[in-house]
PDB file of C-alpha atoms in Angstrom:
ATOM      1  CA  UNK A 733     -12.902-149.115  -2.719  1.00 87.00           C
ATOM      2  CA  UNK A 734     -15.479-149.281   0.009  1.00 90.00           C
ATOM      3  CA  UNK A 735     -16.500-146.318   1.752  1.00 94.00           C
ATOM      4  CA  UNK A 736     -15.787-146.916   5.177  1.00 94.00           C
ATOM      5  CA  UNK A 737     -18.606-144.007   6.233  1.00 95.00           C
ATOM      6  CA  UNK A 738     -22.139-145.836   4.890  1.00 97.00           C
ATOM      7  CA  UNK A 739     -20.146-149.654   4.912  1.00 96.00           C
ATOM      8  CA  UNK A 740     -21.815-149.870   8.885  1.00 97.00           C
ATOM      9  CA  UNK A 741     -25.018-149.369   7.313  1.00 98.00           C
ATOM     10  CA  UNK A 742     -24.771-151.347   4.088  1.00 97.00           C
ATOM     11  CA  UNK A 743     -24.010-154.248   6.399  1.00 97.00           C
ATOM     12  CA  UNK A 744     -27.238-153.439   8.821  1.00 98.00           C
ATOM     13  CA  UNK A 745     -29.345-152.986   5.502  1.00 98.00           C
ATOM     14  CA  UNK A 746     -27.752-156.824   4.730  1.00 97.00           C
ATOM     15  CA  UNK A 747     -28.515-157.951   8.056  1.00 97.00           C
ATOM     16  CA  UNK A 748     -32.023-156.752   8.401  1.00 98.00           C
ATOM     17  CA  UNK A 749     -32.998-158.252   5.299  1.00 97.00           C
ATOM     18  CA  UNK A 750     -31.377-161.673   6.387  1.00 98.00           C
ATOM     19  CA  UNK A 751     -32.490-162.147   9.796  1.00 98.00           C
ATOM     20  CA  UNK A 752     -36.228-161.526   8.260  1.00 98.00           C
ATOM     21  CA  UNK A 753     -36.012-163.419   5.564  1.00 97.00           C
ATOM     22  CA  UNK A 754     -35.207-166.371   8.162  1.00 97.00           C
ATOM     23  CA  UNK A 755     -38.171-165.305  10.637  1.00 98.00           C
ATOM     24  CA  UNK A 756     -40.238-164.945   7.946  1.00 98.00           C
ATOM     25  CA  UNK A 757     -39.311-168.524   6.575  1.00 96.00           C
ATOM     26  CA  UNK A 758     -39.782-169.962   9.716  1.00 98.00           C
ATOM     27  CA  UNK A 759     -43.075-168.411   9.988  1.00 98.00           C
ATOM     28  CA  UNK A 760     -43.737-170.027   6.333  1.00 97.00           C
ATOM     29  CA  UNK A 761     -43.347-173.756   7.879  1.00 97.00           C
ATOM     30  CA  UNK A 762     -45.194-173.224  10.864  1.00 98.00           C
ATOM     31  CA  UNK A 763     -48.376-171.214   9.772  1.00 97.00           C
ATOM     32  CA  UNK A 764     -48.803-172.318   6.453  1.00 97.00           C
ATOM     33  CA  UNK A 765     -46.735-175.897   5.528  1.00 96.00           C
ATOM     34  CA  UNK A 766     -47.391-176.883   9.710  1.00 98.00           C
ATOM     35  CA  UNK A 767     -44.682-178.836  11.067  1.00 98.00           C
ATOM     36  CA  UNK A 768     -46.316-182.361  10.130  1.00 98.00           C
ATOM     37  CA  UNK A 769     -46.220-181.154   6.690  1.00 98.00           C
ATOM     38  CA  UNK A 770     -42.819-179.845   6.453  1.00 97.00           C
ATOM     39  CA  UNK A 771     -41.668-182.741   8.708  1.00 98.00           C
ATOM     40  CA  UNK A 772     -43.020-185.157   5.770  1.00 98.00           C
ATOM     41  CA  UNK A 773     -41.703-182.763   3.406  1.00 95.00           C
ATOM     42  CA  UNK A 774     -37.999-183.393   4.992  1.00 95.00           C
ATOM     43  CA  UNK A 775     -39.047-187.277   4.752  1.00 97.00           C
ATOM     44  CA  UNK A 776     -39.962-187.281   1.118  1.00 94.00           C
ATOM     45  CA  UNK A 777     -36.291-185.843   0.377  1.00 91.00           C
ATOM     46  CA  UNK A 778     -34.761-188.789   2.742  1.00 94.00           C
ATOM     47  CA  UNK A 779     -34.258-186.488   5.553  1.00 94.00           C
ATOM     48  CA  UNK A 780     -35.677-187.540   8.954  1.00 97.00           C
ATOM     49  CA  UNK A 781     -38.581-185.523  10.051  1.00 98.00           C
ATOM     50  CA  UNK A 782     -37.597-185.031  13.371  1.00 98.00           C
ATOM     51  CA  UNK A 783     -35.101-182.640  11.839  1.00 97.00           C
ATOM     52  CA  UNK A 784     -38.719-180.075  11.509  1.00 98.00           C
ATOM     53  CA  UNK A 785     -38.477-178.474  14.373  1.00 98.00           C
ATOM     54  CA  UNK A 786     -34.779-178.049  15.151  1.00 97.00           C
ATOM     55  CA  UNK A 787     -35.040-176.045  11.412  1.00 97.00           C
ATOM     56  CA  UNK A 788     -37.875-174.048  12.420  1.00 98.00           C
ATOM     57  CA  UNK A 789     -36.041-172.887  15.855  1.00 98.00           C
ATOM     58  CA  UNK A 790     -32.925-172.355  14.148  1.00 97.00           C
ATOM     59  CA  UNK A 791     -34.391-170.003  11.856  1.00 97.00           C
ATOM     60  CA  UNK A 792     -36.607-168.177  14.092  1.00 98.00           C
ATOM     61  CA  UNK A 793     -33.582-167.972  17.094  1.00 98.00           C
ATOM     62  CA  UNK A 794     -31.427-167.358  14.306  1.00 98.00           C
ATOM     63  CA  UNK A 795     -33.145-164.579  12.192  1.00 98.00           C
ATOM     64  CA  UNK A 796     -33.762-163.000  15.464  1.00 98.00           C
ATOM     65  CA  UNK A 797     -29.808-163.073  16.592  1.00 98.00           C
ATOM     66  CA  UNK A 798     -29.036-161.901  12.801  1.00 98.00           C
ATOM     67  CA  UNK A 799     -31.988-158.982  12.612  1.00 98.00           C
ATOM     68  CA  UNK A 800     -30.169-157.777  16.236  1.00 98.00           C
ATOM     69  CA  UNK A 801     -26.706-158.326  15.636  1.00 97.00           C
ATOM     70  CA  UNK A 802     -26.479-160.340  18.510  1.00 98.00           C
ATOM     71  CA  UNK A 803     -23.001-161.985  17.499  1.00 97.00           C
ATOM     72  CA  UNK A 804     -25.291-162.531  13.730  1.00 97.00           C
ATOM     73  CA  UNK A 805     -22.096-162.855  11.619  1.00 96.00           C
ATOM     74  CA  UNK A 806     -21.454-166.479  13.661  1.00 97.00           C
ATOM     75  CA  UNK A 807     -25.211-167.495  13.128  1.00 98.00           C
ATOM     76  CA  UNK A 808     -25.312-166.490   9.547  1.00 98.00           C
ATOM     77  CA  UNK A 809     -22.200-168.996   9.731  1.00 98.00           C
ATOM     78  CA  UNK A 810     -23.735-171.527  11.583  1.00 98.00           C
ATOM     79  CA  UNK A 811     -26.859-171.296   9.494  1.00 97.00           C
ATOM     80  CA  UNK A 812     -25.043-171.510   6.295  1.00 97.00           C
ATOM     81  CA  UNK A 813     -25.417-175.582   5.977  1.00 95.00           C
ATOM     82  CA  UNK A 814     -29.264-174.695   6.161  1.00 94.00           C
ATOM     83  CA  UNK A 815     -29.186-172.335   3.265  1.00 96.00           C
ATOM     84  CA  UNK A 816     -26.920-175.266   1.794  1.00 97.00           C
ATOM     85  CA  UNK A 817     -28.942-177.769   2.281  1.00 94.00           C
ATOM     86  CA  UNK A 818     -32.200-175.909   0.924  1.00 94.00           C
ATOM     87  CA  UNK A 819     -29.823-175.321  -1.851  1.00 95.00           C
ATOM     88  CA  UNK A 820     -29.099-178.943  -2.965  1.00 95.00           C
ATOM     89  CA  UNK A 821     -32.728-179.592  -2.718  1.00 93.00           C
ATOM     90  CA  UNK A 822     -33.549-177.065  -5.134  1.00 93.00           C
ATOM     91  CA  UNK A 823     -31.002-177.687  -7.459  1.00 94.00           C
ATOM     92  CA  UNK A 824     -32.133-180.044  -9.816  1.00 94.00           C
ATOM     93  CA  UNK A 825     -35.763-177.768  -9.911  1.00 93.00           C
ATOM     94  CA  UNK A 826     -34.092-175.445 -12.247  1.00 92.00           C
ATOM     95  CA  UNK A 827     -33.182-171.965 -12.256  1.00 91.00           C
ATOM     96  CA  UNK A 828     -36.118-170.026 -11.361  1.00 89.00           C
ATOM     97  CA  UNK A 829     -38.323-170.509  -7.656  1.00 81.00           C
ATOM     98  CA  UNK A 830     -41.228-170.172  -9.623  1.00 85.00           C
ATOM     99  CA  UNK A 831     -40.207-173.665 -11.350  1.00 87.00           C
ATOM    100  CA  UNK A 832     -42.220-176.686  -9.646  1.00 87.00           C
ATOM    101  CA  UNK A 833     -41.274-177.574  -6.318  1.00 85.00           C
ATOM    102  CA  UNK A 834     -38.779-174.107  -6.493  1.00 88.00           C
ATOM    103  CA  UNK A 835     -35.709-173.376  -8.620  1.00 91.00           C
ATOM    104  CA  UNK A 836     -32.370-173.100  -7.079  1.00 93.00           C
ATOM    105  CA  UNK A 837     -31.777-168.972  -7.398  1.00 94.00           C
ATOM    106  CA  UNK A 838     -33.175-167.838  -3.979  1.00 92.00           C
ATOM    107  CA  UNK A 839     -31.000-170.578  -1.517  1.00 94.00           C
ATOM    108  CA  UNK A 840     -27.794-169.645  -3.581  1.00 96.00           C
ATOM    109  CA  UNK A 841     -28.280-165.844  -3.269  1.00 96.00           C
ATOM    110  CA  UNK A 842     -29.218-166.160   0.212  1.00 96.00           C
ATOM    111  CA  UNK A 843     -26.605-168.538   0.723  1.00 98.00           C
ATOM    112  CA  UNK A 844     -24.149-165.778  -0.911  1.00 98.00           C
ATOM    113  CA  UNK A 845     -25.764-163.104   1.243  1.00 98.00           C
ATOM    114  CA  UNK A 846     -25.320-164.764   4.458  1.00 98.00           C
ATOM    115  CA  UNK A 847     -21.758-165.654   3.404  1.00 98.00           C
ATOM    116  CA  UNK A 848     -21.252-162.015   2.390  1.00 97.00           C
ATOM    117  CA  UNK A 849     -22.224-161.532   6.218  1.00 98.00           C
ATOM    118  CA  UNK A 850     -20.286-163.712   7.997  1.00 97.00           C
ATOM    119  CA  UNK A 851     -17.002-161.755   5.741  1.00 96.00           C
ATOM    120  CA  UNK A 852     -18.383-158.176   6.201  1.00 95.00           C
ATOM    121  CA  UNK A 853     -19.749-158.287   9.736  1.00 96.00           C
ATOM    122  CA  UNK A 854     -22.367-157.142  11.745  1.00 97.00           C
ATOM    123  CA  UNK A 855     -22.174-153.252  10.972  1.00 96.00           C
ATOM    124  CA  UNK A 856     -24.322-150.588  12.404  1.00 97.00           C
ATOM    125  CA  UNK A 857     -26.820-150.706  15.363  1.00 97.00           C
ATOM    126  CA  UNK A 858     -25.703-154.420  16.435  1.00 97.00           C
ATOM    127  CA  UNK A 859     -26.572-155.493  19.839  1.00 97.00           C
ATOM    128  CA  UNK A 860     -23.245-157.703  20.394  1.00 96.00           C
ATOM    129  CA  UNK A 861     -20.903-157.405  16.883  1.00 93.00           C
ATOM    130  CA  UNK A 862     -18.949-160.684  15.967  1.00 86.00           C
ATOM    131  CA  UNK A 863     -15.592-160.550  16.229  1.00 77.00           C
ATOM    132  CA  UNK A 864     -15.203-157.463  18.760  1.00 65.00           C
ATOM    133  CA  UNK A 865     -13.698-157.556  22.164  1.00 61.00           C
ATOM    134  CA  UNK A 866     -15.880-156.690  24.843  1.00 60.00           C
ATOM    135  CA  UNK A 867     -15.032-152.990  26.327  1.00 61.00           C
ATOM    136  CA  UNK A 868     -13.853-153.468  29.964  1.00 63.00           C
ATOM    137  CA  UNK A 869     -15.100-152.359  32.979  1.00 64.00           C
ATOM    138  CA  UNK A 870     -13.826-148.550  34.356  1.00 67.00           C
ATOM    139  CA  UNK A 871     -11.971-149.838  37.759  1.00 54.00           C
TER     140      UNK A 871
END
């Protein structure tokens, strides 16, 4: 049964801790990997590098769209093959993040909490909720 009172805020609790999470990752490959170093990072798993920065801005742009709720349940979506992809490159790590080179726990949950998103919605204090009709205009 959910409890259709607090659900608004159990979603905004959900989306706060998203949207930083993503800012603060962000953050993570500018200030402290730099962008060379995460861009050779990407290379060393056969990605291109010049996939670096379009990561970084979709995490920052995203987090901040999420954090808002400016239409966040669509970015959580659209940031999902991110979380994925983070997920894959984890996986054969091992369980825990504090394995070498990080275990596969954290991209899964967040992965399952940006899914959980995307199905519950935006909830309270959202700039522009998902899936709602704009209210129109008093003639």
């Amino acid at each position: 049964m959910i409890d259709t009172r607090f659900a608004p805020y159990g979603a905004l609790a959900l989306r706060i801790a998203l949207g930083t999470m993503f800012i603060a990752h962000a953050y993570l490959k500018l200030a402290i990997f730099t962008v060379p170093g995460f861009a050779g990072f990407l290379g060393q798993i056969g990605l291109p590098g010049l996939l670096a920065w379009p990561i970084i801005l979709a995490e920052t742009l995203g987090g901040l769209a999420i954090l808002t709720g400016f239409y966040g349940r669509y970015v959580s979506l659209a940031l999902l093959p991110i979380l994925l992809g983070a997920l894959s490159v984890h996986a054969p790590n091992g369980w825990l993040f504090t394995a070498p080179n990080g275990g596969w726990e954290y991209p899964a949950f967040l992965a399952l909490t940006a899914l959980a998103h995307v199905l519950i919605g935006d909830g309270a204090l959202a700039l522009r909720p998902a899936g709602t009709a704009p209210k129109p205009a008093l003639a």
